[in-house]
Coordinates of C-alpha atoms and ligand atoms in Angstrom, one line a residue:
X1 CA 15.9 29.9 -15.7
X2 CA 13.0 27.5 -15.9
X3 CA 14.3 24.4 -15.4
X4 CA 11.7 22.7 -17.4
X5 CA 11.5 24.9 -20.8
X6 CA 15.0 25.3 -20.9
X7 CA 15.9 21.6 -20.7
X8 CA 13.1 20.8 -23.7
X9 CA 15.0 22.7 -25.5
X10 CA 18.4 21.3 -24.6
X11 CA 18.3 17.6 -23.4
X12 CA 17.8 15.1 -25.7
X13 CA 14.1 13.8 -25.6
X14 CA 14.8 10.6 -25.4
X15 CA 12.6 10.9 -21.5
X16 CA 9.0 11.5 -21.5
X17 CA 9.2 13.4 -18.0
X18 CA 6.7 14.6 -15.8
X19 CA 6.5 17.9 -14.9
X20 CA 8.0 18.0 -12.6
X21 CA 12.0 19.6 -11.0
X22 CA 13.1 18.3 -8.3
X23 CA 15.9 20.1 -6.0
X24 CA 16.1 17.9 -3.0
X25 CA 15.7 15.0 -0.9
X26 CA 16.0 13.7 2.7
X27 CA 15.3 10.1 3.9
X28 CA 12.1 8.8 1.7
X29 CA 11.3 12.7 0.7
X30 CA 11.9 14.4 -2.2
X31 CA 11.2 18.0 -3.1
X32 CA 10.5 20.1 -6.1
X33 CA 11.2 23.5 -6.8
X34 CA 8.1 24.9 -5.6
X35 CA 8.9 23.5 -2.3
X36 CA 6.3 20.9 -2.4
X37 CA 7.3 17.3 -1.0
X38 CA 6.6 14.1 -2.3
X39 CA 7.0 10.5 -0.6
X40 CA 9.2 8.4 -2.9
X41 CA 8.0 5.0 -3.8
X42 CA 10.4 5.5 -6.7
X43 CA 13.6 5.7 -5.2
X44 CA 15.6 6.8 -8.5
X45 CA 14.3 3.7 -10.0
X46 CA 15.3 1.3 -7.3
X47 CA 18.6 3.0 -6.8
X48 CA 18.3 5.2 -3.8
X49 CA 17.3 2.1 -1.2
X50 CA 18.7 3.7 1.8
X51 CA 16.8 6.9 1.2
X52 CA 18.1 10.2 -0.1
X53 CA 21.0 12.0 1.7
X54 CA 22.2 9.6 4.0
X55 CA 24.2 11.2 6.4
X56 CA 26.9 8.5 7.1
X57 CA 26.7 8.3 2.9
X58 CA 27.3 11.8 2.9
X59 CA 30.0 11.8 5.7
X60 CA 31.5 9.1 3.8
X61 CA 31.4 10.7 0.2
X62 CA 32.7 14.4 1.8
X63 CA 35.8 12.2 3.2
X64 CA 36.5 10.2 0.1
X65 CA 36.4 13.1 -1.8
X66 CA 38.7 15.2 0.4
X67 CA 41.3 11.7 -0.4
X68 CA 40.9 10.5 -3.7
X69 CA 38.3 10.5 -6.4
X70 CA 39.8 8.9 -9.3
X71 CA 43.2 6.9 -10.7
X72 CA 43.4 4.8 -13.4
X73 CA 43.0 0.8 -13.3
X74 CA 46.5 1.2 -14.0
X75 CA 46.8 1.2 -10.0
X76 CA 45.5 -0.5 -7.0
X77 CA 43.1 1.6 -4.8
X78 CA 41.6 0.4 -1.3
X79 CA 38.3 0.9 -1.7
X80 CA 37.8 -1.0 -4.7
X81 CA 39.7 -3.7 -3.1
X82 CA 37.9 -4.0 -0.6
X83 CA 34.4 -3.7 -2.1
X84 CA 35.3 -6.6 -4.4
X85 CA 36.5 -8.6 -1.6
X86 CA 33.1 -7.6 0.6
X87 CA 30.8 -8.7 -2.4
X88 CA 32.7 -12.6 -3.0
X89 CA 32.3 -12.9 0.8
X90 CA 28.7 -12.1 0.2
X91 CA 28.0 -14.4 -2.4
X92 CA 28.6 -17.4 -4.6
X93 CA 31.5 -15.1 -6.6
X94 CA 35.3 -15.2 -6.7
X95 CA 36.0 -12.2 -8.8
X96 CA 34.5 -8.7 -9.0
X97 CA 34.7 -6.2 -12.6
X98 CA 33.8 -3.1 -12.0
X99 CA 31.7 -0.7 -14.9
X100 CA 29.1 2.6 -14.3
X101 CA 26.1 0.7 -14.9
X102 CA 23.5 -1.9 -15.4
X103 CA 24.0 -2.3 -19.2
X104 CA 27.7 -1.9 -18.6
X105 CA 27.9 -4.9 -16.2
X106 CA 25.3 -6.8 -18.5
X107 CA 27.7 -6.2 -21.5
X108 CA 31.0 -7.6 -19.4
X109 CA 28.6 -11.0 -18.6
X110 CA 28.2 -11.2 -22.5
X111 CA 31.6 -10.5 -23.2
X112 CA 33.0 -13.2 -20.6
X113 CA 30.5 -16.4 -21.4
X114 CA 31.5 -16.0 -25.3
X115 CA 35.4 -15.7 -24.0
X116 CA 34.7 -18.3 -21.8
X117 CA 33.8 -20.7 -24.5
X118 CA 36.2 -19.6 -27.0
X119 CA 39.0 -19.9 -24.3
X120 CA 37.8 -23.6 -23.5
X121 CA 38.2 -24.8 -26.9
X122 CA 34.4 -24.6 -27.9
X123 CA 33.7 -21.1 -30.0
X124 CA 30.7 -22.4 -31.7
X125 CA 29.1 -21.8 -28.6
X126 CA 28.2 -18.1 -28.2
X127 CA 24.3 -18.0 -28.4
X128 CA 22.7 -16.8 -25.3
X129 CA 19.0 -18.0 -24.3
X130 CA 17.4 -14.8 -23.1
X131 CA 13.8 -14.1 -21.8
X132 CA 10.9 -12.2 -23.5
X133 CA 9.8 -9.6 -21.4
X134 CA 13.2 -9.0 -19.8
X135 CA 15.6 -6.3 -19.9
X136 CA 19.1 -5.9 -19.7
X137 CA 20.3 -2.5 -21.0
X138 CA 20.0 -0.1 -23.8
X139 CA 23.4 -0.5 -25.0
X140 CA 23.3 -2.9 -28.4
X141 CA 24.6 -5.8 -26.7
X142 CA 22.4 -5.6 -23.9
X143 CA 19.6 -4.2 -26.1
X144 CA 20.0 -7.1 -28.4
X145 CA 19.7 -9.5 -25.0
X146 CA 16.5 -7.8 -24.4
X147 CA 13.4 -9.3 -24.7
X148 CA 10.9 -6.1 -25.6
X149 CA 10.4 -4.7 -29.3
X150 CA 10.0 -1.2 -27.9
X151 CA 13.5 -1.6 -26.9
X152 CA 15.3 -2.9 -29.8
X153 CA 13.2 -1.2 -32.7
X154 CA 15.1 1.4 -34.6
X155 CA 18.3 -0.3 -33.6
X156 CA 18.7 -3.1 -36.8
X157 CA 20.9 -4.8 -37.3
X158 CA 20.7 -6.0 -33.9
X159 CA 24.2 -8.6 -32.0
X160 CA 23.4 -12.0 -33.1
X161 CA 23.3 -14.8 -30.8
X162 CA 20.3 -14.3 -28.9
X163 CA 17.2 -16.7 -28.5
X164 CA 14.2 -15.7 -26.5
X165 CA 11.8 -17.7 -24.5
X166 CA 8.8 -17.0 -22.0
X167 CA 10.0 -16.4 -19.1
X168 CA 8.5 -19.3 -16.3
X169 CA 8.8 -21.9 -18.6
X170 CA 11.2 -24.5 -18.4
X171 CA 9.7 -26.4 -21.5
X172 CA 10.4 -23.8 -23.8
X173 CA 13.6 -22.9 -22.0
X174 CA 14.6 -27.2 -22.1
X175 CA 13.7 -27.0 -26.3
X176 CA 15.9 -23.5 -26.7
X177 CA 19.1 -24.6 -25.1
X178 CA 21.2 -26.5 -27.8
X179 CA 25.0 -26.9 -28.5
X180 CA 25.7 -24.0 -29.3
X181 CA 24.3 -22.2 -26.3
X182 CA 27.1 -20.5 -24.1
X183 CA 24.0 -19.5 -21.5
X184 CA 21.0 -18.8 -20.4
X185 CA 20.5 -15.4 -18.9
X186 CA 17.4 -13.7 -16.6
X187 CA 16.6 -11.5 -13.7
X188 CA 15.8 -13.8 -11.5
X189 CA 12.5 -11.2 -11.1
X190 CA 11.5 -9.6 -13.8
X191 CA 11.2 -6.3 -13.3
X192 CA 10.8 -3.8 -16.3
X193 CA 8.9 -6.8 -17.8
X194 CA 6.1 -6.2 -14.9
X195 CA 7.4 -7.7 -11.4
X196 CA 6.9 -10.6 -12.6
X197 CA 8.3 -13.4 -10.0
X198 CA 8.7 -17.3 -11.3
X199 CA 7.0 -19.8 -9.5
X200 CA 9.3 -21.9 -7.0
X201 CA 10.9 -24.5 -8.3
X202 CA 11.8 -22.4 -11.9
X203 CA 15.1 -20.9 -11.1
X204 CA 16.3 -24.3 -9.6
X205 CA 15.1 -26.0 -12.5
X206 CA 16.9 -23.4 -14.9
X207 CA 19.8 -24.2 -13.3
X208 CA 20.1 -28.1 -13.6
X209 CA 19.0 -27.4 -17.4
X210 CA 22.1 -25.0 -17.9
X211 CA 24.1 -27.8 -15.9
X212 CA 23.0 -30.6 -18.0
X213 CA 23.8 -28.9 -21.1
X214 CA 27.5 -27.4 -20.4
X215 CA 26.5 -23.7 -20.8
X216 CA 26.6 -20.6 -18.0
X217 CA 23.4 -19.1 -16.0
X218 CA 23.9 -15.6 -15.7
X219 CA 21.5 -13.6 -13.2
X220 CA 21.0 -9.7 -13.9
X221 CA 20.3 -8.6 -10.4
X222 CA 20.5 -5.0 -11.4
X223 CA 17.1 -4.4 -9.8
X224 CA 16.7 -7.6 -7.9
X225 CA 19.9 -7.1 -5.7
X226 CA 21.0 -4.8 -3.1
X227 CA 18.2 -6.3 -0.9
X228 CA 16.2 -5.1 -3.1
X229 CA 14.3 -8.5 -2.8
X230 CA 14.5 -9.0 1.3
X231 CA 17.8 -10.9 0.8
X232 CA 21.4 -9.4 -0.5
X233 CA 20.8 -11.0 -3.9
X234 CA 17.5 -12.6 -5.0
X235 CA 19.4 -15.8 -6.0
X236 CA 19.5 -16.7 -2.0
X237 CA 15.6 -17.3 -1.9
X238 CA 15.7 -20.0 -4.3
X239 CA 18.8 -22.0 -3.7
X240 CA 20.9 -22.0 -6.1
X241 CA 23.4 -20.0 -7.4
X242 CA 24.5 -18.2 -10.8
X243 CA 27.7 -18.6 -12.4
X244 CA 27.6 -14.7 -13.3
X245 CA 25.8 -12.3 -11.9
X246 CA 25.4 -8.5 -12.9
X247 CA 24.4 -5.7 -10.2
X248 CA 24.3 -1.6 -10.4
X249 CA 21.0 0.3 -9.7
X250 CA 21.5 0.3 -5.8
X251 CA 25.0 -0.4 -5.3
X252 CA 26.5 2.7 -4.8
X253 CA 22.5 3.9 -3.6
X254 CA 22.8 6.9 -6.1
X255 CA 26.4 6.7 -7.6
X256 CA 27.0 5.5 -10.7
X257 CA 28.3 1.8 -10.8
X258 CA 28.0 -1.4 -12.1
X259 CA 29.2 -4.6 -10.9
X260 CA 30.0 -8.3 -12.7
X261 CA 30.6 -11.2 -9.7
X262 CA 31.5 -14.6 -11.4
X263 CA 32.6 -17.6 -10.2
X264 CA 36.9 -18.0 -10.6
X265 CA 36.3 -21.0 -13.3
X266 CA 34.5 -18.7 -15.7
X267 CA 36.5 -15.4 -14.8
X268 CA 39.5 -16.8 -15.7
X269 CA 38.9 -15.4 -18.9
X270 CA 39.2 -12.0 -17.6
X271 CA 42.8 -11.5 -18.7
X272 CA 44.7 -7.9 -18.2
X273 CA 43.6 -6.6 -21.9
X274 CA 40.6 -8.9 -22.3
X275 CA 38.1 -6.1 -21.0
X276 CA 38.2 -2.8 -19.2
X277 CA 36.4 0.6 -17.9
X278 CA 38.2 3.9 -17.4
X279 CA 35.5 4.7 -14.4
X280 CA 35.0 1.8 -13.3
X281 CA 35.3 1.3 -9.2
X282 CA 37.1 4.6 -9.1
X283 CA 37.8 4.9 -5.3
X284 CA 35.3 7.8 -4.8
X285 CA 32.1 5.1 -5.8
X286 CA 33.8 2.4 -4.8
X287 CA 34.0 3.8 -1.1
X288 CA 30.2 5.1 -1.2
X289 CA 29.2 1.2 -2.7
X290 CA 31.2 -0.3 0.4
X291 CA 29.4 1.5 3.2
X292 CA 25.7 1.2 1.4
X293 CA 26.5 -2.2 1.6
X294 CA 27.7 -2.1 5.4
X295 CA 24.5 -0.4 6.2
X296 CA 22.1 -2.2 4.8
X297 CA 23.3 -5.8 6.3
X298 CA 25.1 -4.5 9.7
X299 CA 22.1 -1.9 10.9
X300 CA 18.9 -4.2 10.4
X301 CA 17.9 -2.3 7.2
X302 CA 17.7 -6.0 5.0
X303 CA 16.5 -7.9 7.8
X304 CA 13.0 -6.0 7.7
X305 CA 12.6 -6.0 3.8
X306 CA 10.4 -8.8 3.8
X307 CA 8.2 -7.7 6.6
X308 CA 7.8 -4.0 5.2
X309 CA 7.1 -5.8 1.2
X310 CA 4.4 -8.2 2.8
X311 CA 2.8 -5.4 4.8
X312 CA 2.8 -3.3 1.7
X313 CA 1.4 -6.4 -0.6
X314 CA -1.3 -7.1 2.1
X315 CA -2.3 -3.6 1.7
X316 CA -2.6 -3.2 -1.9
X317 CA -4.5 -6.4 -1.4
X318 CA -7.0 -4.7 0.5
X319 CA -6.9 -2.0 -1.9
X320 CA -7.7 -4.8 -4.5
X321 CA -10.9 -6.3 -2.8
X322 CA -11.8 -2.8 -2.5
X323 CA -11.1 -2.3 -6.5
X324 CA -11.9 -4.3 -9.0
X325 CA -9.7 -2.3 -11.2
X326 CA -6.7 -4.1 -9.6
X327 CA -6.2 -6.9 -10.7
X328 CA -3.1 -8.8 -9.2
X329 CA -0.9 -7.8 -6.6
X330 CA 2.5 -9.3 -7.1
X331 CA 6.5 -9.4 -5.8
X332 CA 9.1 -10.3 -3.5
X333 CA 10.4 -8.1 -0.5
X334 CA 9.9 -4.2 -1.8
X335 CA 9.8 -5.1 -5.5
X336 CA 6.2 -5.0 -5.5
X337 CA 3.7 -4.6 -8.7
X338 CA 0.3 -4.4 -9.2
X339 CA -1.5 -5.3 -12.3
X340 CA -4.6 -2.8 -13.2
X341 CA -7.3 -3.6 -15.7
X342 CA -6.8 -0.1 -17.3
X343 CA -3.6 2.1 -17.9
X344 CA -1.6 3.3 -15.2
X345 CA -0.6 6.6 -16.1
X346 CA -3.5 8.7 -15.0
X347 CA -3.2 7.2 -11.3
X348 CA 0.6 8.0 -11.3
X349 CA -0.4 11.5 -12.2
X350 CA -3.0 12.1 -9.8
X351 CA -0.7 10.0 -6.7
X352 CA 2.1 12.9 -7.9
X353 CA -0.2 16.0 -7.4
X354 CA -1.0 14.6 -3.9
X355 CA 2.3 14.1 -3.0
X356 CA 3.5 10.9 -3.9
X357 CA 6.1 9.7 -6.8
X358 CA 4.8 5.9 -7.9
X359 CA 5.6 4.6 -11.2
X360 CA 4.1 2.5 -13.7
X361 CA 5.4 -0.4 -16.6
X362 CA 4.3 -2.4 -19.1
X363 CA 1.6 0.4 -19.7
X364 CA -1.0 -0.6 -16.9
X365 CA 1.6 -2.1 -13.8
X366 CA 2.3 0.1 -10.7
X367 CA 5.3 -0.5 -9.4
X368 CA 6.2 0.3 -6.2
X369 CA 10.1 0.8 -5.1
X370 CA 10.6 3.0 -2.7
X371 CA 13.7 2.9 -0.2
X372 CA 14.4 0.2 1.7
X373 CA 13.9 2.7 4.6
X374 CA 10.5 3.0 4.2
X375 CA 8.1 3.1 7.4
X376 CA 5.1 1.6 7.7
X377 CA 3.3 5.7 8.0
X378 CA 4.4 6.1 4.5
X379 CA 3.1 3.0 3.3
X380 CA 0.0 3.5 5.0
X381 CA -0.1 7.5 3.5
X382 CA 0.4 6.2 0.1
X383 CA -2.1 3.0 0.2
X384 CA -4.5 5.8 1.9
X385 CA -4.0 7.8 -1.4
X386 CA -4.0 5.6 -4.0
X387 CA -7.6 4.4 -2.3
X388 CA -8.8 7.8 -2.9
X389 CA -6.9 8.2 -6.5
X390 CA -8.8 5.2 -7.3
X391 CA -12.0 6.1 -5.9
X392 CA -11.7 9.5 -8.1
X393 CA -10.4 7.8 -11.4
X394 CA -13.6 5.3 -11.1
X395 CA -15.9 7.8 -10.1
X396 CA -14.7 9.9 -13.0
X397 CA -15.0 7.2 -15.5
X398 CA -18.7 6.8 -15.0
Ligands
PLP1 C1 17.8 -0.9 -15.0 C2 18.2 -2.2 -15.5 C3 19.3 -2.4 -16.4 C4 20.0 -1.3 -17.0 O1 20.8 -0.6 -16.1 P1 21.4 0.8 -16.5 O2 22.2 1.3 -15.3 O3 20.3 1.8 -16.9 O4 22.3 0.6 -17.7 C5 19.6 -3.7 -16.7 N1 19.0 -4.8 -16.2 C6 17.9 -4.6 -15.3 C7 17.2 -5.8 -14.8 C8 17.5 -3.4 -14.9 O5 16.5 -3.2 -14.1

């Protein structure tokens, strides 16, 4: 079978793939069925951040599923017991729900700051203020909380309720927030929108604004958390705290979940019948999300996020005085982006056929996510070739 004809003909095309099959991976490596390798600066999409095939992930998986991969939320299990409890001793949350993804934890955030308000005698209050250039899902709720066109066309008649504003500005933000706003929601740093990170005093700002008013902040750290950012959840660098917060992409570092964390006041709501997921924390992802977690924070993995990002950012930046067709290098930890003056795509491709999987948004961004894991040789190997990718593109162009 080729694996590339026969899925064309097969798969929905909703993905314009590279390419490109590949079979295996190990550490920051992948491979493709050729048996070429390839250093992964994509990581699944800011999923895999302690590398792919981790063998205590792998020991831990094997065991689980020797034990028990799935009940119903009918019954308790341990694993998803304890991975709640882990996360609210981890952050500003009292209660954990449990779905398979980003838009599926994105939708239960919705779901719960409209019951919130219609629980607390106030149901005119169910709009939510949402950023332009931000995205939340592909689901209609979190499509409709999403601000990018490409996204929601097609899709009319989209959820009412949602109000967009530029994202970094608390003017439009104070002007957009009225009674019947139930709350205000944003990755904290945007990421499909271009790594785009506020300046300092934003989030803090946000927050008062949302206090003021009466109505909830809710913080999609899908991409942002995990350590994603050099701390647990990017909310810790600017301190303050959400009431809800929505995480998935590296939880389970591969596995499909999503989590919702909320503060007791507002998950109250949460009532047995108000919302619920047949997958959701089954014990077999549950136990996988609990010792990703115990990795990252108890072997030293999140304490050197910040170090590896900067030396990465320093080194596109170099890169950048070198090439004028970059034009900003941007981020926070290994959530790193860097804006070209020309599209992105043809670098990606040429970084692939030398061995290295980057990725590009918003058209003419590179973003760069690879595992946490990362060393500082495969930072340098792919700096070293996307210097020569560059050199080629411009040389090309002439
Ligand atoms: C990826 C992403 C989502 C959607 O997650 P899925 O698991 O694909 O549903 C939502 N919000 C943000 C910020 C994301 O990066």
């Amino acid at each position: 079978m080729d694996i590339k004809i026969t899925a064309d003909q097969h798969i929905a095309n909703t993905y314009a793939r590279f390419p490109l099959a590949l079979v295996k991976g190990q550490g920051c490596t992948v491979w493709d069925d050729q048996g070429k390798s390839y250093v992964d600066f994509v990581a699944g999409i800011a999923v895999c951040n302690l590398g792919h095939a981790h063998p205590a992930l792998v020991e831990t998986i094997s065991a689980q599923a020797k034990t028990l991969w799935h009940v119903s939320n009918l019954y308790y299990t341990q694993p998803q017991t304890e991975l709640a409890a882990w996360l609210t001793e981890h952050s500003f949350a009292d209660r954990v729900f449990f779905g398979n993804s980003g838009a599926e934890a994105n939708e239960a955030a919705i779901k719960l700051a409209r019951k919130y308000f219609k629980d607390n005698g106030t149901p005119e209050r169910f709009r939510i203020v949402s950023m332009k250039q931000s995205f939340h899902g592909r689901t209609m709720a979190t499509l409709s909380a999403t601000g990018q066109e490409k996204v929601r066309k097609g899709y009319d008649p989209i959820l009412e309720g949602f109000d967009f504003v530029p994202f970094n500005d608390i003017e439009d933000l104070s002007c957009a927030i009225g009674p019947a706003t139930c709350a205000v929601m944003l990755e904290p740093v945007q990421g499909e929108g271009g790594i785009v990170v506020p300046g300092k005093e934003y989030l803090a700002q946000v927050r008062r604004l949302c206090d003021e008013a009466g109505c909830l902040l809710i913080f999609d750290e899908v991409q942002t958390g995990i350590g994603r950012t050099g701390k647990l959840f990017a909310y810790e660098h600017f301190g303050i705290a959400p009431d809800i917060l929505t995480s998935a992409k590296a939880l389970g570092n591969g596995l499909p979940i999503g989590a919702m964390l909320a503060t007791q006041k507002v998950a109250a709501s949460f009532v047995p019948g108000a919302h619920a997921s047949t997958f959701g924390g089954t014990p077999l992802v549950t136990a996988v999300a609990l010792k990703t977690l115990k990795i990252l924070t108890e072997e030293g993995i999140l304490d050197q996020v910040e170090e590896k990002g900067s030396y990465l950012r320093q080194q596109l930046e170099k890169l950048k005085s070198k090439h004028p067709i970059i034009q900003e290098v941007r981020g926070l930890g290994l959530l790193v982006g860097a804006r070209l003056n020309t599209a992105g795509a043809p670098i990606v491709k040429e970084c692939m056929a030398r061995g290295y999987l980057i990725n590009c948004v918003q058209d003419n961004i590179l973003r760069f996510i690879p595992p946490l894991i990362i060393s500082k040789e495969e930072i340098d190997g792919m700096i070293q070739c996307l210097d020569e990718v560059i050199k080629k593109e411009q040389s090309s162009d002439r």
